[in-house]
């Protein structure tokens, strides 16, 4: 089982949109996938299948160990795609994790999934907390959306330093550009020098596109909503990079 996360300490930069689109693209290739929305605000539900259809459950029983993680999973939101929706009680995650200092509680929670799941995708909240620290530790790769501005580059460098300080694996972070507007000089300038500025290559340049915003209104992954859009092309490119990062093949179905 491979674990990836979509994370940035910045809010509203395209983590959830990418996480949902990657989860859908993975499932479409018969890779049994679980998307876990770790953000108490729970945006992934909107993008995936309409918020009112998928309600999350209170986390306390999972954290107390009295209810297995399987009970929290909505199976087959799409074929091969399972989903753990957010719940406002996910805020308590950090308190629990603080109490259990010294070991990775998130890792323990994920362990039982490995029989049925080939790929876990964690959609993170925009905070740097104990929870996100454990995400950074447990994930094989962490994909980081960056809007092409100097401030984002700054926060990218801070995140790299943090991962380095904590010895979480310096090749773990993988950046992609998000909400790219090529009419803006600054965006073009940063994109042109991306590898030098970021110290690593960028796996996709997702354009600013109203179809991505419409994912929330329609409750559909972009591949179903607008597969020919330039944003969908970039998301497919991102998925190919992720597949090669993880060495994930095509036929990993659980059925
Ligand atoms: N490429 C894009 N083009 C246009 N709008 C986008 C794009 N990506 C995301 N958005 C919109 O921007 C908003 C934030 O996107 P998203 O929820 O994916 O970001 P996030 O980083 O997960 O936010 P949060 O930090 O709140 O979890 C949403 O309204 C979404 O529809
Ligand atoms: Mg989000």
CSV table of C-alpha atoms and ligand atoms in Angstrom, one decimal:
chain,number,residue,atom,x,y,z
A,1,UNK,CA,0.0,0.0,0.0
A,2,UNK,CA,1.4,3.4,-1.0
A,3,UNK,CA,0.4,6.6,0.8
A,4,UNK,CA,0.5,10.0,-0.7
A,5,UNK,CA,-0.7,13.4,0.6
A,6,UNK,CA,-1.7,16.7,-0.8
A,7,UNK,CA,-0.4,19.4,1.6
A,8,UNK,CA,0.5,23.0,1.8
A,9,UNK,CA,0.4,25.3,4.9
A,10,UNK,CA,-1.4,27.8,2.7
A,11,UNK,CA,-5.2,27.7,2.4
A,12,UNK,CA,-7.2,27.6,-0.9
A,13,UNK,CA,-4.3,26.7,-3.2
A,14,UNK,CA,-5.7,23.6,-4.9
A,15,UNK,CA,-4.9,20.7,-2.5
A,16,UNK,CA,-8.4,19.2,-2.4
A,17,UNK,CA,-9.1,19.7,-6.1
A,18,UNK,CA,-5.9,17.8,-7.0
A,19,UNK,CA,-6.4,15.1,-4.3
A,20,UNK,CA,-9.9,14.3,-5.6
A,21,UNK,CA,-8.8,14.3,-9.3
A,22,UNK,CA,-5.8,12.0,-8.5
A,23,UNK,CA,-8.1,9.7,-6.5
A,24,UNK,CA,-10.5,9.4,-9.4
A,25,UNK,CA,-7.8,8.9,-12.0
A,26,UNK,CA,-6.2,6.2,-9.9
A,27,UNK,CA,-9.5,4.4,-9.4
A,28,UNK,CA,-10.2,4.5,-13.1
A,29,UNK,CA,-7.0,2.5,-13.7
A,30,UNK,CA,-8.3,-0.2,-11.3
A,31,UNK,CA,-6.0,0.8,-8.5
A,32,UNK,CA,-8.0,0.3,-5.3
A,33,UNK,CA,-7.8,3.8,-3.8
A,34,UNK,CA,-8.9,5.4,-0.6
A,35,UNK,CA,-9.3,9.1,-0.3
A,36,UNK,CA,-9.3,10.4,3.3
A,37,UNK,CA,-10.4,14.0,3.8
A,38,UNK,CA,-8.5,15.1,6.9
A,39,UNK,CA,-9.7,18.6,6.8
A,40,UNK,CA,-12.5,19.3,9.3
A,41,UNK,CA,-14.0,21.7,6.8
A,42,UNK,CA,-14.5,18.8,4.5
A,43,UNK,CA,-14.3,20.2,1.0
A,44,UNK,CA,-13.5,16.9,-0.7
A,45,UNK,CA,-17.1,15.7,-0.3
A,46,UNK,CA,-18.3,18.6,-2.4
A,47,UNK,CA,-15.9,17.8,-5.2
A,48,UNK,CA,-16.5,14.1,-5.1
A,49,UNK,CA,-20.2,13.4,-5.0
A,50,UNK,CA,-22.2,16.3,-3.6
A,51,UNK,CA,-21.9,17.2,0.0
A,52,UNK,CA,-25.2,16.0,1.2
A,53,UNK,CA,-24.7,12.5,-0.1
A,54,UNK,CA,-21.6,11.7,1.9
A,55,UNK,CA,-21.6,12.5,5.6
A,56,UNK,CA,-18.6,11.9,7.9
A,57,UNK,CA,-18.7,10.2,11.3
A,58,UNK,CA,-17.5,11.5,14.5
A,59,UNK,CA,-13.9,10.6,15.0
A,60,UNK,CA,-13.9,9.8,18.8
A,61,UNK,CA,-14.6,6.1,18.4
A,62,UNK,CA,-11.8,5.7,15.9
A,63,UNK,CA,-9.3,7.5,18.0
A,64,UNK,CA,-10.4,5.6,21.1
A,65,UNK,CA,-9.8,2.4,19.2
A,66,UNK,CA,-13.4,1.2,19.8
A,67,UNK,CA,-14.4,1.4,16.2
A,68,UNK,CA,-12.3,0.1,13.3
A,69,UNK,CA,-11.3,2.4,10.5
A,70,UNK,CA,-13.4,0.3,8.1
A,71,UNK,CA,-16.6,1.7,9.7
A,72,UNK,CA,-15.7,5.2,8.6
A,73,UNK,CA,-15.2,4.2,4.9
A,74,UNK,CA,-17.8,4.9,2.3
A,75,UNK,CA,-17.1,2.1,-0.2
A,76,UNK,CA,-17.2,2.5,-4.0
A,77,UNK,CA,-18.1,6.2,-4.3
A,78,UNK,CA,-16.8,5.3,-7.8
A,79,UNK,CA,-15.7,1.8,-8.7
A,80,UNK,CA,-12.4,1.2,-6.8
A,81,UNK,CA,-12.6,4.5,-5.0
A,82,UNK,CA,-13.4,4.5,-1.3
A,83,UNK,CA,-13.7,7.6,0.7
A,84,UNK,CA,-13.4,8.7,4.4
A,85,UNK,CA,-15.3,12.0,4.6
A,86,UNK,CA,-14.3,14.8,7.0
A,87,UNK,CA,-16.1,15.4,10.2
A,88,UNK,CA,-15.8,18.5,12.4
A,89,UNK,CA,-14.5,16.2,15.2
A,90,UNK,CA,-11.3,15.8,13.1
A,91,UNK,CA,-10.2,18.9,15.0
A,92,UNK,CA,-9.6,16.7,17.9
A,93,UNK,CA,-7.1,14.7,16.0
A,94,UNK,CA,-4.3,16.9,17.2
A,95,UNK,CA,-5.2,16.5,20.9
A,96,UNK,CA,-5.1,12.8,20.6
A,97,UNK,CA,-1.8,12.8,18.7
A,98,UNK,CA,-0.3,15.1,21.3
A,99,UNK,CA,-1.2,12.6,24.0
A,100,UNK,CA,0.5,9.8,22.2
A,101,UNK,CA,3.7,11.6,21.6
A,102,UNK,CA,6.5,9.3,20.4
A,103,UNK,CA,4.8,7.2,17.9
A,104,UNK,CA,2.8,7.8,14.7
A,105,UNK,CA,-0.8,7.2,15.5
A,106,UNK,CA,-1.9,8.0,12.0
A,107,UNK,CA,0.3,5.1,10.7
A,108,UNK,CA,-1.4,2.8,13.2
A,109,UNK,CA,-4.8,3.9,11.9
A,110,UNK,CA,-3.9,3.3,8.3
A,111,UNK,CA,-2.2,-0.1,8.8
A,112,UNK,CA,-5.4,-2.3,8.7
A,113,UNK,CA,-6.2,-0.8,5.2
A,114,UNK,CA,-3.3,-2.4,3.5
A,115,UNK,CA,-5.1,-5.6,2.6
A,116,UNK,CA,-7.7,-4.0,0.5
A,117,UNK,CA,-6.1,-0.8,-0.6
A,118,UNK,CA,-3.3,-0.1,-3.0
A,119,UNK,CA,-3.2,3.7,-2.7
A,120,UNK,CA,-4.2,6.0,0.1
A,121,UNK,CA,-4.6,9.7,-0.7
A,122,UNK,CA,-4.6,12.1,2.3
A,123,UNK,CA,-6.2,15.5,1.7
A,124,UNK,CA,-4.7,17.7,4.4
A,125,UNK,CA,-5.9,20.9,6.2
A,126,UNK,CA,-3.7,24.0,5.6
A,127,UNK,CA,-2.0,23.9,9.0
A,128,UNK,CA,1.3,22.7,10.3
A,129,UNK,CA,0.2,20.6,13.3
A,130,UNK,CA,1.0,17.3,14.9
A,131,UNK,CA,-1.4,15.7,12.4
A,132,UNK,CA,0.3,17.2,9.3
A,133,UNK,CA,3.7,16.3,10.8
A,134,UNK,CA,2.6,12.7,11.0
A,135,UNK,CA,1.2,12.9,7.5
A,136,UNK,CA,4.6,14.2,6.3
A,137,UNK,CA,6.2,11.2,8.1
A,138,UNK,CA,3.9,8.5,7.0
A,139,UNK,CA,3.4,9.5,3.3
A,140,UNK,CA,5.7,8.1,0.6
A,141,UNK,CA,5.3,11.3,-1.3
A,142,UNK,CA,3.8,14.7,-0.5
A,143,UNK,CA,2.5,16.8,-3.4
A,144,UNK,CA,2.5,20.5,-2.7
A,145,UNK,CA,0.5,23.0,-4.8
A,146,UNK,CA,2.2,26.3,-5.4
A,147,UNK,CA,0.6,29.3,-6.8
A,148,UNK,CA,3.4,31.0,-8.8
A,149,UNK,CA,4.2,33.9,-6.5
A,150,UNK,CA,7.3,34.8,-4.5
A,151,UNK,CA,5.5,34.2,-1.3
A,152,UNK,CA,4.6,30.7,-2.2
A,153,UNK,CA,8.3,30.0,-3.0
A,154,UNK,CA,9.1,31.3,0.4
A,155,UNK,CA,6.7,28.9,2.0
A,156,UNK,CA,8.0,26.1,-0.2
A,157,UNK,CA,11.5,26.7,1.2
A,158,UNK,CA,10.2,26.8,4.7
A,159,UNK,CA,8.5,23.5,4.2
A,160,UNK,CA,11.6,21.9,2.8
A,161,UNK,CA,13.6,23.1,5.8
A,162,UNK,CA,11.0,21.7,8.1
A,163,UNK,CA,11.1,18.3,6.4
A,164,UNK,CA,14.9,18.4,6.5
A,165,UNK,CA,15.0,19.3,10.2
A,166,UNK,CA,12.6,16.6,11.2
A,167,UNK,CA,14.5,14.1,8.9
A,168,UNK,CA,11.3,13.1,7.2
A,169,UNK,CA,13.0,12.3,3.8
A,170,UNK,CA,14.3,15.1,1.6
A,171,UNK,CA,13.0,13.7,-1.7
A,172,UNK,CA,9.5,13.3,-0.3
A,173,UNK,CA,8.2,16.7,-1.3
A,174,UNK,CA,7.0,17.1,-4.9
A,175,UNK,CA,5.8,20.5,-6.1
A,176,UNK,CA,3.3,21.4,-8.7
A,177,UNK,CA,2.0,24.7,-9.9
A,178,UNK,CA,-1.6,25.6,-9.3
A,179,UNK,CA,-3.9,28.3,-10.5
A,180,UNK,CA,-1.4,29.3,-13.2
A,181,UNK,CA,-2.3,32.4,-15.2
A,182,UNK,CA,0.1,32.7,-18.1
A,183,UNK,CA,-1.2,36.2,-18.9
A,184,UNK,CA,0.6,37.3,-15.7
A,185,UNK,CA,4.3,38.2,-16.1
A,186,UNK,CA,5.2,37.0,-12.7
A,187,UNK,CA,3.6,33.6,-13.3
A,188,UNK,CA,5.5,33.1,-16.6
A,189,UNK,CA,8.7,34.3,-15.0
A,190,UNK,CA,8.5,31.8,-12.1
A,191,UNK,CA,7.4,29.0,-14.3
A,192,UNK,CA,10.4,29.6,-16.6
A,193,UNK,CA,12.9,29.2,-13.8
A,194,UNK,CA,10.9,26.7,-11.7
A,195,UNK,CA,13.5,24.0,-11.4
A,196,UNK,CA,16.2,26.4,-10.2
A,197,UNK,CA,13.9,28.3,-7.9
A,198,UNK,CA,12.4,25.2,-6.2
A,199,UNK,CA,15.5,23.0,-6.3
A,200,UNK,CA,13.5,20.2,-7.9
A,201,UNK,CA,11.3,19.6,-11.0
A,202,UNK,CA,7.6,20.5,-11.0
A,203,UNK,CA,5.2,17.7,-12.0
A,204,UNK,CA,2.4,19.8,-13.5
A,205,UNK,CA,1.2,23.3,-14.1
A,206,UNK,CA,-2.5,23.3,-13.4
A,207,UNK,CA,-4.0,26.4,-15.0
A,208,UNK,CA,-6.4,28.8,-13.3
A,209,UNK,CA,-9.7,27.5,-14.9
A,210,UNK,CA,-13.3,28.0,-14.0
A,211,UNK,CA,-14.0,24.3,-14.8
A,212,UNK,CA,-12.0,23.4,-11.7
A,213,UNK,CA,-14.2,25.7,-9.6
A,214,UNK,CA,-17.3,24.0,-11.1
A,215,UNK,CA,-16.1,20.6,-9.7
A,216,UNK,CA,-17.6,21.8,-6.4
A,217,UNK,CA,-20.9,22.9,-7.8
A,218,UNK,CA,-21.4,19.7,-9.9
A,219,UNK,CA,-19.8,17.3,-7.4
A,220,UNK,CA,-17.7,15.7,-10.1
A,221,UNK,CA,-14.0,15.0,-10.7
A,222,UNK,CA,-12.7,17.0,-13.6
A,223,UNK,CA,-12.2,13.8,-15.7
A,224,UNK,CA,-16.0,13.4,-15.7
A,225,UNK,CA,-16.9,17.1,-15.9
A,226,UNK,CA,-14.5,18.4,-18.5
A,227,UNK,CA,-12.0,15.8,-19.7
A,228,UNK,CA,-10.9,17.9,-22.7
A,229,UNK,CA,-10.1,21.0,-20.7
A,230,UNK,CA,-6.5,22.1,-20.3
A,231,UNK,CA,-6.7,21.6,-16.6
A,232,UNK,CA,-7.8,18.0,-17.0
A,233,UNK,CA,-4.8,17.5,-19.3
A,234,UNK,CA,-2.5,18.8,-16.5
A,235,UNK,CA,-4.1,16.6,-13.9
A,236,UNK,CA,-3.6,13.6,-16.1
A,237,UNK,CA,0.1,14.6,-16.4
A,238,UNK,CA,0.3,14.9,-12.7
A,239,UNK,CA,-1.2,11.4,-12.3
A,240,UNK,CA,1.4,9.9,-14.6
A,241,UNK,CA,4.2,11.5,-12.6
A,242,UNK,CA,2.6,10.2,-9.4
A,243,UNK,CA,2.3,6.7,-10.9
A,244,UNK,CA,6.0,6.7,-11.8
A,245,UNK,CA,7.0,8.2,-8.4
A,246,UNK,CA,5.3,5.3,-6.7
A,247,UNK,CA,6.0,2.6,-9.3
A,248,UNK,CA,2.2,1.9,-9.4
A,249,UNK,CA,1.1,-0.4,-12.2
A,250,UNK,CA,-2.2,-0.7,-13.8
A,251,UNK,CA,-3.7,-4.0,-12.5
A,252,UNK,CA,-3.8,-3.7,-8.8
A,253,UNK,CA,-7.5,-4.3,-8.4
A,254,UNK,CA,-8.8,-5.9,-5.2
A,255,UNK,CA,-11.4,-7.8,-7.1
B,1,LIG,N1,-6.9,25.5,-11.0
B,1,LIG,C1,-7.9,26.1,-10.4
B,1,LIG,N2,-8.5,27.1,-11.1
B,1,LIG,C2,-9.5,27.8,-10.6
B,1,LIG,N3,-10.0,27.6,-9.4
B,1,LIG,C3,-9.4,26.6,-8.6
B,1,LIG,C4,-8.4,25.8,-9.1
B,1,LIG,N4,-8.0,25.0,-8.2
B,1,LIG,C5,-8.8,25.2,-7.1
B,1,LIG,N5,-9.7,26.2,-7.4
B,1,LIG,C6,-10.8,26.7,-6.6
B,1,LIG,O1,-10.1,27.4,-5.5
B,1,LIG,C7,-10.8,27.1,-4.2
B,1,LIG,C8,-9.8,26.3,-3.3
B,1,LIG,O2,-9.4,25.1,-4.0
B,1,LIG,P1,-9.1,23.8,-3.1
B,1,LIG,O3,-10.3,23.6,-2.2
B,1,LIG,O4,-8.7,22.7,-4.0
B,1,LIG,O5,-7.9,24.3,-2.3
B,1,LIG,P2,-7.3,23.8,-0.9
B,1,LIG,O6,-5.8,24.1,-0.9
B,1,LIG,O7,-7.7,22.4,-0.7
B,1,LIG,O8,-8.0,24.7,0.2
B,1,LIG,P3,-8.1,24.5,1.8
B,1,LIG,O9,-6.7,25.0,2.2
B,1,LIG,O10,-9.2,25.4,2.2
B,1,LIG,O11,-8.3,23.1,2.0
B,1,LIG,C9,-12.0,26.3,-4.6
B,1,LIG,O12,-13.1,27.1,-4.7
B,1,LIG,C10,-11.6,25.7,-5.9
B,1,LIG,O13,-12.7,25.4,-6.7
B,2,LIG,MG1,-8.7,21.5,1.0
